Every structure is written in C-alpha cells, then in structure tokens.
Coordinates of C-alpha atoms in Angstrom, one line a residue:
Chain A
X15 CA 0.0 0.0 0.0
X16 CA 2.8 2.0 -0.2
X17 CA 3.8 3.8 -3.8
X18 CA 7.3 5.0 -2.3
X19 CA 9.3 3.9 0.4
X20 CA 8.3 5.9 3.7
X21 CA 11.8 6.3 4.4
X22 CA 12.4 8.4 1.4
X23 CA 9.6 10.7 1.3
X24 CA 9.7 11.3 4.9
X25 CA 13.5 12.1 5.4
X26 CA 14.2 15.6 6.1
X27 CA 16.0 17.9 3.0
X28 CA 17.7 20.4 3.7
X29 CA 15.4 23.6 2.5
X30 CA 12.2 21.8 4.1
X31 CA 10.4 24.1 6.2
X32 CA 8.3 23.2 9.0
X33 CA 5.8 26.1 8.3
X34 CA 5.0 24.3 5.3
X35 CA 4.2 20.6 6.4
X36 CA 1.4 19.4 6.0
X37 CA 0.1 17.5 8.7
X38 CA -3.1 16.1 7.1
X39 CA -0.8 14.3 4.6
X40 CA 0.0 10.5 4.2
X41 CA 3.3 10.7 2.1
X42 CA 3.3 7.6 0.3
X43 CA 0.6 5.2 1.2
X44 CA -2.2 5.3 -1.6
X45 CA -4.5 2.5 0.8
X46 CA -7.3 4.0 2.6
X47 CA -8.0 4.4 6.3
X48 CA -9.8 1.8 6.2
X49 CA -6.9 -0.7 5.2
X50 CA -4.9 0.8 8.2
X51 CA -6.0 -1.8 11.2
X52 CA -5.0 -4.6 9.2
X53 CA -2.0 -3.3 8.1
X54 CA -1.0 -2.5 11.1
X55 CA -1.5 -5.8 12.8
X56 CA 0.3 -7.1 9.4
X57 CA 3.6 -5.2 9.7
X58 CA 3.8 -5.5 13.4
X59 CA 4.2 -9.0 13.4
X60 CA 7.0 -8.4 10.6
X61 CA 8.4 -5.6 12.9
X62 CA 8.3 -8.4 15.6
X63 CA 10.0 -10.9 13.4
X64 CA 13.1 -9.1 13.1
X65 CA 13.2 -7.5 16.2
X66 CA 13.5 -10.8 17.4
X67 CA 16.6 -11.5 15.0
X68 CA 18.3 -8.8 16.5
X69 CA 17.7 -9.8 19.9
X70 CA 19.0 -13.7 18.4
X71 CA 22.0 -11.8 16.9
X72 CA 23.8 -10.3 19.7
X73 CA 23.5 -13.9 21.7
X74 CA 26.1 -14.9 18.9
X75 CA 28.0 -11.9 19.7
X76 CA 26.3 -9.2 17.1
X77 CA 27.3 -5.8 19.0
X78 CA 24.6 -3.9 17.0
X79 CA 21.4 -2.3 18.1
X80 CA 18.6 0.0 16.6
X81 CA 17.6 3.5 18.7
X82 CA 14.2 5.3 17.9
X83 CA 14.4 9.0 19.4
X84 CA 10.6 10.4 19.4
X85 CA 10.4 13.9 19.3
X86 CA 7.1 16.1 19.0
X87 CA 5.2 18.7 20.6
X88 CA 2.3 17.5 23.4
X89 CA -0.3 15.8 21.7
X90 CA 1.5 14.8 18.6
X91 CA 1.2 11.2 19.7
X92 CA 4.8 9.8 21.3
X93 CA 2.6 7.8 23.3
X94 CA 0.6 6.2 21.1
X95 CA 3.6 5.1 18.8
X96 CA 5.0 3.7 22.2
X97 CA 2.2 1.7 22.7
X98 CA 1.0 1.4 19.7
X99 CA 4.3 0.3 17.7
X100 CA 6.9 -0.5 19.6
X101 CA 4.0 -2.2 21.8
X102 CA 4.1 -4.8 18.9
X103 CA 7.8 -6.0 20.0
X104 CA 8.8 -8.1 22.4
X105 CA 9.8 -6.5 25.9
X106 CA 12.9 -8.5 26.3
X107 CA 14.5 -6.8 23.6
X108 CA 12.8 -3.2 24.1
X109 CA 14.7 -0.9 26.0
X110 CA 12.5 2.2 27.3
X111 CA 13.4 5.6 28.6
X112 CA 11.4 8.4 29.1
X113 CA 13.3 11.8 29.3
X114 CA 11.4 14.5 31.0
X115 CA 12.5 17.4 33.2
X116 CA 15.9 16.6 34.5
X117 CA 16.7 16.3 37.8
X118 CA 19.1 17.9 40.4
X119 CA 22.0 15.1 39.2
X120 CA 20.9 15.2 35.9
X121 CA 21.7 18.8 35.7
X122 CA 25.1 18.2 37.8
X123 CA 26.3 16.3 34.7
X124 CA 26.1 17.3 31.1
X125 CA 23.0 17.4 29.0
X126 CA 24.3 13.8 27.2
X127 CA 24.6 12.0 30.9
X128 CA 21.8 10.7 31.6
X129 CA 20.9 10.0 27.4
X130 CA 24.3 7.5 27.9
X131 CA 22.7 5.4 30.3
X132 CA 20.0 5.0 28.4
X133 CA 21.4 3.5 25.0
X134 CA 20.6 0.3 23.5
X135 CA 22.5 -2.3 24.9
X136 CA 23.6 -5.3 21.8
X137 CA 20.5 -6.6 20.3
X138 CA 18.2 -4.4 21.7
X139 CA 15.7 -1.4 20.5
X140 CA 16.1 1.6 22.4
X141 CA 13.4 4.2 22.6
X142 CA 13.6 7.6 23.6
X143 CA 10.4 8.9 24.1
X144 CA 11.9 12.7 24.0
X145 CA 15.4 12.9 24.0
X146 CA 18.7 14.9 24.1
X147 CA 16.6 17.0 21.8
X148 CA 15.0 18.6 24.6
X149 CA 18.2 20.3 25.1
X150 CA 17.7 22.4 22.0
X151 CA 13.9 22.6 22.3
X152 CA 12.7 23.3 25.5
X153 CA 15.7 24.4 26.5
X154 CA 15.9 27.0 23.9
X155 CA 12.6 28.4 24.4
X156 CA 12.5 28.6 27.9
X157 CA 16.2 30.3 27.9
X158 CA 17.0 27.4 30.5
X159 CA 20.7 27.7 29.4
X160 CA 22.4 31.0 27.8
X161 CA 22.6 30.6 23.9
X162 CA 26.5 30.2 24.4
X163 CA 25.6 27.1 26.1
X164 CA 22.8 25.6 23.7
X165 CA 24.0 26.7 20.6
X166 CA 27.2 24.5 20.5
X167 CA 25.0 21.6 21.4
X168 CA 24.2 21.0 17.6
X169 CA 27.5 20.2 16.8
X170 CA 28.4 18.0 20.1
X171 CA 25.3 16.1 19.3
X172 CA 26.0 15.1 16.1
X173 CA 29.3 14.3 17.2
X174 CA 27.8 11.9 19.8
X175 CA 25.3 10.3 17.1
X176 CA 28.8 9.6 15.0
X177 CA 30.1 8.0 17.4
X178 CA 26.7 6.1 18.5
X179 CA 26.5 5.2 14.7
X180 CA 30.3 4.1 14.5
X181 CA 29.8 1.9 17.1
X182 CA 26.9 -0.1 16.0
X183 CA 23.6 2.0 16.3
X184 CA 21.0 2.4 13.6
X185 CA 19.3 5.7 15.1
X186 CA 16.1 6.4 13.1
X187 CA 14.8 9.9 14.2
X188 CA 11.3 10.9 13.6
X189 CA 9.6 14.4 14.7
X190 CA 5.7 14.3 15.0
X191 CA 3.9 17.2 13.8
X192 CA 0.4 18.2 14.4
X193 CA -2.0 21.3 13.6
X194 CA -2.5 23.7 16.6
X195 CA -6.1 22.8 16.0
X196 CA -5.8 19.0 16.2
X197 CA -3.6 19.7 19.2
X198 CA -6.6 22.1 20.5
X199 CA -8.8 19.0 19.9
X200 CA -6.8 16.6 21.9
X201 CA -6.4 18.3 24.8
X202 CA -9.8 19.1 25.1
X203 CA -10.5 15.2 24.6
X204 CA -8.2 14.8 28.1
X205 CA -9.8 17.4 29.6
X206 CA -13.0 15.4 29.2
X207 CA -12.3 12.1 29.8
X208 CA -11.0 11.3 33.9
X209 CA -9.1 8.0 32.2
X210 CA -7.4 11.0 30.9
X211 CA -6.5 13.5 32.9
X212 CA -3.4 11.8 33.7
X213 CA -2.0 12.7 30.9
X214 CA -3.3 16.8 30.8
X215 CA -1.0 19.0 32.0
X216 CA -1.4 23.0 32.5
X217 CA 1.9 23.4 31.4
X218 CA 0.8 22.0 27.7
X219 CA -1.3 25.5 27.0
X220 CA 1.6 27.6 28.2
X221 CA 3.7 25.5 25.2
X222 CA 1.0 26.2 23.1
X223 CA 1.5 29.5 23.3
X224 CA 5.2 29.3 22.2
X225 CA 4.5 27.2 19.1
X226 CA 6.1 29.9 17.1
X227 CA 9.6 29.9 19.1
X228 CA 9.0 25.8 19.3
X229 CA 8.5 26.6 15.2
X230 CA 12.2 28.3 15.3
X231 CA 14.0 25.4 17.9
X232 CA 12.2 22.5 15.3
X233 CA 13.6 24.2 12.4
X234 CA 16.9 24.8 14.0
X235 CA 17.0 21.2 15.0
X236 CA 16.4 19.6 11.9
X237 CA 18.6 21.9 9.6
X238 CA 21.4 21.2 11.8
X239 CA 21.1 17.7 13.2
X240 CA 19.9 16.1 9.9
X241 CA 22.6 14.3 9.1
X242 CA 23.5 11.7 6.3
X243 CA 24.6 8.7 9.2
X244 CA 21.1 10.2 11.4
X245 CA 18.5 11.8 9.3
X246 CA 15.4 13.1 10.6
X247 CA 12.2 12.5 9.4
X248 CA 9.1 14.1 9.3
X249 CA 6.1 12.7 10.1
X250 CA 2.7 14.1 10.0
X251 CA 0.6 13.2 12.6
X252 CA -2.8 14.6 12.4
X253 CA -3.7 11.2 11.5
X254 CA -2.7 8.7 14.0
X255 CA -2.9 5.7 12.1
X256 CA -0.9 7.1 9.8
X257 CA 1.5 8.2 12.0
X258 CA 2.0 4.6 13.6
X259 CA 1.8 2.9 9.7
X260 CA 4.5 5.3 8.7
X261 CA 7.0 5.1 12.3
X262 CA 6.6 0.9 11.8
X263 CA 7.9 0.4 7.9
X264 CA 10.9 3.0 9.2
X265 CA 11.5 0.3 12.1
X266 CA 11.4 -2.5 9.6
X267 CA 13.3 -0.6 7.0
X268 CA 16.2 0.3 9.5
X269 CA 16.3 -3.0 10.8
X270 CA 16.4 -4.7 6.7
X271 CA 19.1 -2.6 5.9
X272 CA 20.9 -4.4 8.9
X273 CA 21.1 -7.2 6.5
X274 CA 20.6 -9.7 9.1
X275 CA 19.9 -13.6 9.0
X276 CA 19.1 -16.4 11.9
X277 CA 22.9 -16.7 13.6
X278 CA 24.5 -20.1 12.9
X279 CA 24.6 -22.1 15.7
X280 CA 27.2 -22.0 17.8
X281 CA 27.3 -26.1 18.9
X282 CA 27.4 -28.7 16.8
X283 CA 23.6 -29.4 15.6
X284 CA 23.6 -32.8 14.5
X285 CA 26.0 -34.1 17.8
X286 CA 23.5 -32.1 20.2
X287 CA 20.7 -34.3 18.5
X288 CA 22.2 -37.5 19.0
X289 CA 22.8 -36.0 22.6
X290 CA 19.3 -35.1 23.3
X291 CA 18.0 -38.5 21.9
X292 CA 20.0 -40.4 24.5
X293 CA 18.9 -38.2 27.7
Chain B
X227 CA -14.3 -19.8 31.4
X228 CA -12.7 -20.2 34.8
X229 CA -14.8 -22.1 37.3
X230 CA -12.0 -21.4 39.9
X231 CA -9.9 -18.0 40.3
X232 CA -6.1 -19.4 38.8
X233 CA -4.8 -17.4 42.0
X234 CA -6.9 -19.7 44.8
X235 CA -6.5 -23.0 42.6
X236 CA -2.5 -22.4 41.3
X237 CA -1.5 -20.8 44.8
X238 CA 1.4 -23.4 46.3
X239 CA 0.3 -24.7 49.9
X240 CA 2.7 -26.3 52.3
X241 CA 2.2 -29.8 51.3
X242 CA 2.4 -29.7 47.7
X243 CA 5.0 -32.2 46.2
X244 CA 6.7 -30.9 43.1
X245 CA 6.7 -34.3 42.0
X246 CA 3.4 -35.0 42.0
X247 CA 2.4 -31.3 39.9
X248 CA 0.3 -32.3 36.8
X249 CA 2.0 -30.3 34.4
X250 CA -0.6 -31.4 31.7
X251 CA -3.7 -30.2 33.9
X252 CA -5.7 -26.7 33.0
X253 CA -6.5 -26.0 36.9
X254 CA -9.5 -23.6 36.9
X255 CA -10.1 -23.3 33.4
X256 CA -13.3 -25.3 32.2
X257 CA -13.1 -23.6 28.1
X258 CA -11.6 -25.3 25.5
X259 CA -8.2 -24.8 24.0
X260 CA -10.1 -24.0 21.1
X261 CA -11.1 -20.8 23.3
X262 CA -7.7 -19.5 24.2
X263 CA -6.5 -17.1 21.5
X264 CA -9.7 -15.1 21.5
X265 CA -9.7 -14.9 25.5
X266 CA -6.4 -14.4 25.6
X267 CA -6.4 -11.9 23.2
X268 CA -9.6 -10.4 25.3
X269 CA -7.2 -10.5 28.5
X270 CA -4.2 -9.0 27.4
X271 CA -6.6 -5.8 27.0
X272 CA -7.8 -6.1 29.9
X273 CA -3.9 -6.3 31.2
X274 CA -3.1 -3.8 29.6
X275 CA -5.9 -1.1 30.8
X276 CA -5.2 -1.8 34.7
X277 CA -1.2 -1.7 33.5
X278 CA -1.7 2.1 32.6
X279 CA -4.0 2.8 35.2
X280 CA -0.9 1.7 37.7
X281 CA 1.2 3.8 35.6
X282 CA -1.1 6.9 35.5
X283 CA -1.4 6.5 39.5
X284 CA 2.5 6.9 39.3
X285 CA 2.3 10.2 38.1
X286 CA 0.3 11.5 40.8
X287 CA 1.9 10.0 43.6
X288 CA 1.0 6.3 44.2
X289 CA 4.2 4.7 44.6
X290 CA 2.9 1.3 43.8
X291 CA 4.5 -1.0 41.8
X292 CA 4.0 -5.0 40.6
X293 CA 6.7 -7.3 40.1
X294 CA 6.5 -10.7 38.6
X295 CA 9.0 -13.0 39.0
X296 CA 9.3 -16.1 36.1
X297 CA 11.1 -19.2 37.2
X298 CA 11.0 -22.3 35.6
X299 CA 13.2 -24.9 33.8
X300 CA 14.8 -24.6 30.4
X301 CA 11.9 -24.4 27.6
X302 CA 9.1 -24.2 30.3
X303 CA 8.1 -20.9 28.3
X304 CA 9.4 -18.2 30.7
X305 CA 10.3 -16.6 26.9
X306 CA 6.3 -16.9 25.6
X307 CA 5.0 -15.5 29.2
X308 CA 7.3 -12.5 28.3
X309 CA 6.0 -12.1 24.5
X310 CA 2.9 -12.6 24.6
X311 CA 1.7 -12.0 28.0
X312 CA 3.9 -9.4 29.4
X313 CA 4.3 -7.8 25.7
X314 CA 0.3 -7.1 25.5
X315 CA 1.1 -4.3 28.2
X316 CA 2.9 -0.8 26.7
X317 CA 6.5 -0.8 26.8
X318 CA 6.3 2.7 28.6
X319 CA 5.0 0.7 32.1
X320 CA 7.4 -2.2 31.6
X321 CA 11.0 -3.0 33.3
X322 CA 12.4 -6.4 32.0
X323 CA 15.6 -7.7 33.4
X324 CA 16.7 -11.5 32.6
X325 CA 19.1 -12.7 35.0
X326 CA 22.1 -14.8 33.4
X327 CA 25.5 -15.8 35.0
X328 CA 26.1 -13.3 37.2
X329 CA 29.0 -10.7 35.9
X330 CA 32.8 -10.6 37.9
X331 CA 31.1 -7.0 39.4
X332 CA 27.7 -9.2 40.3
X333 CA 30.0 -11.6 42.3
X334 CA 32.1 -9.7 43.9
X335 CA 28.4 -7.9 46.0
X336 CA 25.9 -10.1 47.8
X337 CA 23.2 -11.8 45.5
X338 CA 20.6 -8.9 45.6
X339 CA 22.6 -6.0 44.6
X340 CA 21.7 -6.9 41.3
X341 CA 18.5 -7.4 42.1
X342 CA 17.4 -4.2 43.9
X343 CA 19.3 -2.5 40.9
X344 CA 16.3 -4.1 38.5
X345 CA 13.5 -3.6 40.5
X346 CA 10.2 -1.8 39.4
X347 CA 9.8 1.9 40.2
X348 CA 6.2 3.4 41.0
X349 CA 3.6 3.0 38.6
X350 CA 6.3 0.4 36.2
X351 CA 5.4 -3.5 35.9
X352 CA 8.9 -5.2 36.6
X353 CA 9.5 -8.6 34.8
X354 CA 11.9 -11.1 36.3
X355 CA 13.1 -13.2 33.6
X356 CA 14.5 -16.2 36.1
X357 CA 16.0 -13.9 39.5
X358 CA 17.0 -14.1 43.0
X359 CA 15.5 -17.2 42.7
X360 CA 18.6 -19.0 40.9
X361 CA 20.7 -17.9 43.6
X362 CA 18.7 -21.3 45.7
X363 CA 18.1 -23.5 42.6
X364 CA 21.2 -23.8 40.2
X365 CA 23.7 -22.2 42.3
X366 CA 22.7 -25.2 44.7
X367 CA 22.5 -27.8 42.6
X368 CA 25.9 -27.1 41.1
X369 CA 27.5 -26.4 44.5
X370 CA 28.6 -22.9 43.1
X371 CA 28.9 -21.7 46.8
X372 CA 29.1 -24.2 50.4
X373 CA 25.7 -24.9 51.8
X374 CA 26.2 -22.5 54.5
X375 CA 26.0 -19.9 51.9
X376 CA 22.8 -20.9 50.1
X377 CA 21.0 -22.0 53.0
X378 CA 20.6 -18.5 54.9
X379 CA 19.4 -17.1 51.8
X380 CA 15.8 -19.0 52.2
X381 CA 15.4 -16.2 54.8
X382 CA 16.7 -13.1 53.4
X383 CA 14.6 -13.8 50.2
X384 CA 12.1 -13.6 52.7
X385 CA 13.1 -10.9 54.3
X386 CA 13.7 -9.0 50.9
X387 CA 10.7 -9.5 49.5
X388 CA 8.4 -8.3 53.3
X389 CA 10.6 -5.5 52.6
X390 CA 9.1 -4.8 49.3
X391 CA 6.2 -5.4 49.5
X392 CA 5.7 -2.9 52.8
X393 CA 7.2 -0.4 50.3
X394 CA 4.3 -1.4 48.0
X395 CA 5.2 -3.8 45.4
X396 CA 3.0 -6.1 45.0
X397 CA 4.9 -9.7 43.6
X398 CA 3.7 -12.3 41.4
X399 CA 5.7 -15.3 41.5
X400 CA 5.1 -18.2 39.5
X401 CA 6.9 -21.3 39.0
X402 CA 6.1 -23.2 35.6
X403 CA 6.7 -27.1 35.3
X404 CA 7.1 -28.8 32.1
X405 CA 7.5 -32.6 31.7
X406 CA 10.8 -33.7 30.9
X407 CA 9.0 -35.5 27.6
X408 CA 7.5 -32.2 26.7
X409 CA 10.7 -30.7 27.2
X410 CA 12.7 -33.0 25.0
X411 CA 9.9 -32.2 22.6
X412 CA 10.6 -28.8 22.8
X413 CA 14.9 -28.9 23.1
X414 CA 14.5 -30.8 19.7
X415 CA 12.6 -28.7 17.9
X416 CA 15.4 -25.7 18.6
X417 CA 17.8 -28.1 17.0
X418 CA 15.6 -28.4 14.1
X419 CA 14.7 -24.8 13.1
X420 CA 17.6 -22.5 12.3
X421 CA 15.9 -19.6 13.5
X422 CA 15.6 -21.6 17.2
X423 CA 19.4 -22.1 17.4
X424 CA 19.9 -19.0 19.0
X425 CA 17.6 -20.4 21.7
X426 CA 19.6 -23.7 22.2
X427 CA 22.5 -24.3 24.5
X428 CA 24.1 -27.5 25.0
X429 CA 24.5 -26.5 28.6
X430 CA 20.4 -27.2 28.9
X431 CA 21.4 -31.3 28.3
X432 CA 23.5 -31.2 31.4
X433 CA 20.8 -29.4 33.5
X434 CA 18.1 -31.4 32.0
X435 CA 20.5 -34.9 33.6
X436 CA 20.0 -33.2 37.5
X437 CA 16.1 -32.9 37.2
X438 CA 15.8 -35.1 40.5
X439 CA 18.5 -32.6 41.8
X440 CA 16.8 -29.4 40.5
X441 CA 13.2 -31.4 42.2
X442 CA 14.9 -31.1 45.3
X443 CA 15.8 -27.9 44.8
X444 CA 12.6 -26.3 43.7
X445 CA 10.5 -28.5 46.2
X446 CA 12.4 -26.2 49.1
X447 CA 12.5 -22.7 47.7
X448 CA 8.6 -23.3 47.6
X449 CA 8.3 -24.4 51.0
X450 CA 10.9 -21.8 52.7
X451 CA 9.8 -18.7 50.7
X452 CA 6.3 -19.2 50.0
X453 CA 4.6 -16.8 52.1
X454 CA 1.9 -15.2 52.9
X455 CA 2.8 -11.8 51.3
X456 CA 4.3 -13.1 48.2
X457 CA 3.5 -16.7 47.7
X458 CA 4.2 -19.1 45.1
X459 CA 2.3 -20.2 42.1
X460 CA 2.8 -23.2 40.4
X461 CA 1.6 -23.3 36.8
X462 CA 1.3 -26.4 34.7
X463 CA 3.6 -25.3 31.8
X464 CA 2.9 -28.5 29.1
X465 CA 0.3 -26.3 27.6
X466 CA 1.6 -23.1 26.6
X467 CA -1.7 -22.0 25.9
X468 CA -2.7 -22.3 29.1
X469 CA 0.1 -21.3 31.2
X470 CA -0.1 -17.7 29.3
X471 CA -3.5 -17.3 30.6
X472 CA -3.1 -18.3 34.0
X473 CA -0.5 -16.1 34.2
X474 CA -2.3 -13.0 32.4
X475 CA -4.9 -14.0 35.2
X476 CA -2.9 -13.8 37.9
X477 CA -1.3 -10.6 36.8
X478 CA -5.1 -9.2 36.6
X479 CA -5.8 -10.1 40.0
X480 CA -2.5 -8.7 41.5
X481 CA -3.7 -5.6 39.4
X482 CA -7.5 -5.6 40.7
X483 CA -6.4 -6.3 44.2
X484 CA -4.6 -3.0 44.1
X485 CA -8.3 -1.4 44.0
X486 CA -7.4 1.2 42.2
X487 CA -9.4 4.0 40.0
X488 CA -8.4 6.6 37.7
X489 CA -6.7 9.5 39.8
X490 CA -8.3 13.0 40.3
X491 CA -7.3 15.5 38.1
X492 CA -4.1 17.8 39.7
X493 CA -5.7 20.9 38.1
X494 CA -9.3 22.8 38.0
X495 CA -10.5 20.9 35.2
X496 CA -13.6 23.4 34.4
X497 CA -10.8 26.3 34.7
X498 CA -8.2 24.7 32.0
X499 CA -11.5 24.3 29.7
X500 CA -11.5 27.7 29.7
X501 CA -7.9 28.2 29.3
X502 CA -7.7 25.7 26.2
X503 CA -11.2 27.5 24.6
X504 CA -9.0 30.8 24.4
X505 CA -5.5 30.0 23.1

C-alpha cells in the first residue's frame, strides 16, 4: 500500500520548512483508512520478526542495536507510537526511557549524561520517548541555558550520534507534527475524559503558546542535526494511524538494511541431536 | 471460562509435592483450547488497561509497583510468558531484566545488589526473567557456593521481598513445570529450526541430567519462601496456551487487588477548559 518507500519521502532535506508541512498528509501510502487496522496488525508481526533477530543476533555476539528517538510537541502522539508500535515488540529486547524534566543530578552532569545510560545495549531497540533534543527545544525556548551554552550543542550532538552510529547503532529519528487545532482538539478530549487527565497538563497550554519559538527550535534542530549517518524525518501526525503505519515500515526498513539472518549455531547441531535422543 | 480463580487453585500450599504437579492439567479453566486465542487476546486488554491505570497513579503520587517473578526450567516458556503476556502491556510501564550468569562485578556484591538494581519503580510492571530465585536453585545444585552460603538465603529472600512489598510492590511469582517428555519435545525442535538455534545451549542437556537434583531444589524454595505476602504459584507449563492465561490471570488479580481508579485530576479541570477554549 505504499507507492514510495516511507523512508524516502519522509526524510528531512535540507530547504524543508516546518511552516509548510502538512500534517493532514499520508506521504506515500495510496491504501485507505480503512486498510490501516489490518496493516498494522500485518507489519507488526514483521516488525516483531526481526526484532527478534536482532535480539538472536547479539547472543552470537552481534554488537549492534537500533535506537528510535521520538520527538514532538504534546499531543502529537509519542505515546501512542509507544504503545502502539513498539508495543508490537517483544519487551525482552525493548529498552524504554522516558526523558522528562531533569533532575538535580541530571543537571550536575552534562546534557548527554543521563541520554548514555539509556542506549541500547547489543540486540536491543532503544526508545527515547523525547530525548537529548529537549536540550535544544525546550531548552531554547525557555532560555533554561544561555545561547553560548545551547547553541554548541548541535555540533556536540552530532558528534555523539557519529560515534553512537560508529559503534553499531542504527538511530532512526522521527519528529511528530500536528496542527494547533488538532492539538486544541486533543487536549480538550483529556480534559474530558477522567481516564485521561493523567495525561493533561497545564503546562501543555503555556507550550502552546510558544508554538512559534518551538516553530524556530524544530527548524533549527532539523537543519542542523539532519545528518547523512542520522536523518530526521518528518512525520505528519494529524492522522494517528498514519503516524504509527509510517513510524513501523521506518523500524522495519532500518532494521532490513541491517542485513541480518538467523545466527549459525554456535554447537554442533547434528551431535546435540544424537545428545538429546539419549537423555 | 474459569470455574476457579487461577490465583486460589494455582497458589502453592505447604504440602504440595513438586513431583506430583500435573504439568498437563488446566486448573480452573473449564473452556476449550479452542477458546484461548480469543480470550487471551480479550485478556491482554484487559492487562493492559489496569497496567496504565498503575502507571497513571504513578504520576500523581501512588508509589505502587508490581513485580513478577518467572522461574521455571529450560523451555518451560518463561520466553512466551514475556512475549505474549507481558508484551500485551505498553512498553512505557514495563521494566524487564533477565538474570544470566552473574558478571565478575555481580559476584564480587551479595546476590541482591543486582536485584534491587532491576527492581520496578512506582507505577512500572517489573518482569523477572529467572532472578533471586537462581541464587537457591542452580547455584545449589551445582555447588557454586558451600551450603552455608545458600542456605541462609531462604530467609533473606524472605526478608527481601516483606521489605518490598511494605514499600508497595505487590509480587507475582510463578513457578512453571514442564515434563521432561514435553521438554525434549521442545529442546529438539530448537535443534531443528535455524531460526531456534539462538535459543539452544548445550549446557540445557547437562541441566536437564540433574532434574531429581533441581526437584529437590525447587520442592524447598517453595516451602521456605512461600509466604503469605508473596506466595508461590505453580503453573502447569505443558500447555503453553494455558500457562499464558493463568499467568495474564494472575497478573489481573494482583492488578485488581490493588483497587485502584483513575486519579483525580491535579488541576481545576472546568478552569483549563476555559484556558484551552481561548488559546
């Protein structure tokens, strides 16, 4: 159901401006809304299949591991993609980390401390559900830090992605972008709902208000940080299932491009047979 | 389809032999096998929406946690609890840790350094993948330290885990018995599919040779640290579809147990209506 690969239309170009993405889009897939469900089902199990390979692989000493940063303003649906996709894996290989406001060690330590301790080990899919990227977003807003402080923190990131990459990490970036309105539409929804509230926070309207300095810090981000070994990409996410169709084939793309296989057993097959027939 | 609640009928009393477990019996459950993917599909939801309400709680304070602790022989399905039990939850909630050989570092502390280190924080699901557990079962049967290491540590499981659960962690520990027929059944079929390799060690042959000594061994970890406040269950394993719902079961129940609802909102909700209806 897809015409073109969502890893190519998606990617970030240099001259793409986020003022002009449209969120309502579905780059690539020509299927219907209706198709998504059982596409979705489909492609997790695919997703599943070679996340387990991975996993297999570093039990046979394959070092390398896949990391999905999330990035996206409140409401563009981290969560769901969470759940949603990565939900399809299998939590033995999944490793988690949530990075919200830092704390008092946290902030003892450079900005890349605590994102360190929370790489992919071998085999494993890390996922950052915000990231160092806060450092440049939030961050930059909010003046947390003098410019002198943030602005070099373009370069040392990318730097720090090299070296990730060098060493044996697929990263596959992805910024979620919705419309203010969509965004007005699902706070209210929390706002409604008390299975909801939870995740409504006052905060959110007061980062509403900033969407065109977030506008700036997303632009900034992506023009600098885009680069060939860790491209962004942009995903429109006024559709959720969308959103999660197009996040899962950049999983399974990542992880093809691993060129991977079953690992050859390490024991003697046939001599463990005759082994296990006499026990 | 239960007649009896899995907790009540798979709960170990003082008494029960290991050697006389039933490992082909479906304790409790009066559907058909025929029944099990739908329920358990059914369940897994049902898994997951108390898993988010635990980890919704978090964020407003409740400090509450669950931990369930997998032990079990080679191929008993510790694995396919994790997958597809465990992996119906969302990956945001969840904190896996599988316990393997213990490292140099591991060694040179006492057995539950690494243990505490892998515990759940509030609001997460922690997943034991084998655990303290080992430290009485194969480190005993192998003689890895002198008997008047191992045997003192019957009590400060104990006292570990009143600890805990005082703190608010609520644990789920089940022990899951295959048949040694079953699992030659299931040894040979990893030595027959190259993507089941990865799964195989020749190691599991030698273990599989001391089942009367690993008998022995299991028969007193559930009699000395079966307790009241985190007691054993012992789940029939020949069946994989039915130790994944007793288990999904028995999660639920820890889950329902913890009587929890939606929390309150942290905010005027009817004021932040009013804030979202003008921004």
């Amino acid at each position: 159901m897809w015409s073109h690969e969502p890893h190519e239309k998606l990617k970030f170009r240099l001259g793409d401006k986020v003022a002009d993405i449209d969120v309502d889009a579905t780059p690539g897939f020509h299927g219907k809304k209706s198709n998504a469900a059982t596409l979705q089902f489909e492609r997790n199990l695919r997703f599943a299949e070679l996340q387990e390979m991975l996993y297999a692989r570093s039990r046979s000493g394959d070092t390398r591991s896949l990391l999905l940063v999330l990035q996206g303003m409140d409401t563009a649906g981290k969560g769901g993609i969470v759940k949603h996709v990565v939900g399809g894996g299998n939590p033995q290989g999944i490793k988690y980390t949530s990075f919200g406001k830092p704390t008092e060690e946290e902030l003892s330590h450079d900005f890349l401390w605590r994102i360190r301790k929370a790489l992919p080990e071998p085999g494993q899919i890390g996922v950052f559900d915000r990231s160092h990227y806060e450092d440049v977003l939030i961050v930059r807003v909010h003046n947390l830090v003098p410019p002198e402080v943030w602005e070099p923190r373009y370069d040392e990131i990318n730097t720090f992605e090299r070296g990730l990459v060098d060493s044996g990490t697929t990263i596959v970036k992805v910024a979620m972008f919705v419309s203010l309105e969509e965004q007005k539409k699902r706070l209210a929804k929390r706002l409604k709902r008390p299975d909801k509230y939870w995740k409504y926070n006052p905060a959110d309207i007061d980062e509403r208000l900033k969407w065109p300095l977030y506008q700036q810090a997303y632009q900034a981000m992506l023009d600098r940080t885009s680069t060939e070994y860790a491209p962004w990409h942009i995903i429109p996410a006024n559709r959720k299932w969308y959103s999660r169709l197009a996040i899962t084939e950049l999983l399974i793309e990542a992880l093809k491009r691993m060129n991977m296989s079953w690992p050859p057993p390490t024991f003697d097959v046939d001599a463990e047979k005759k082994r296990l027939a006499s026990v």
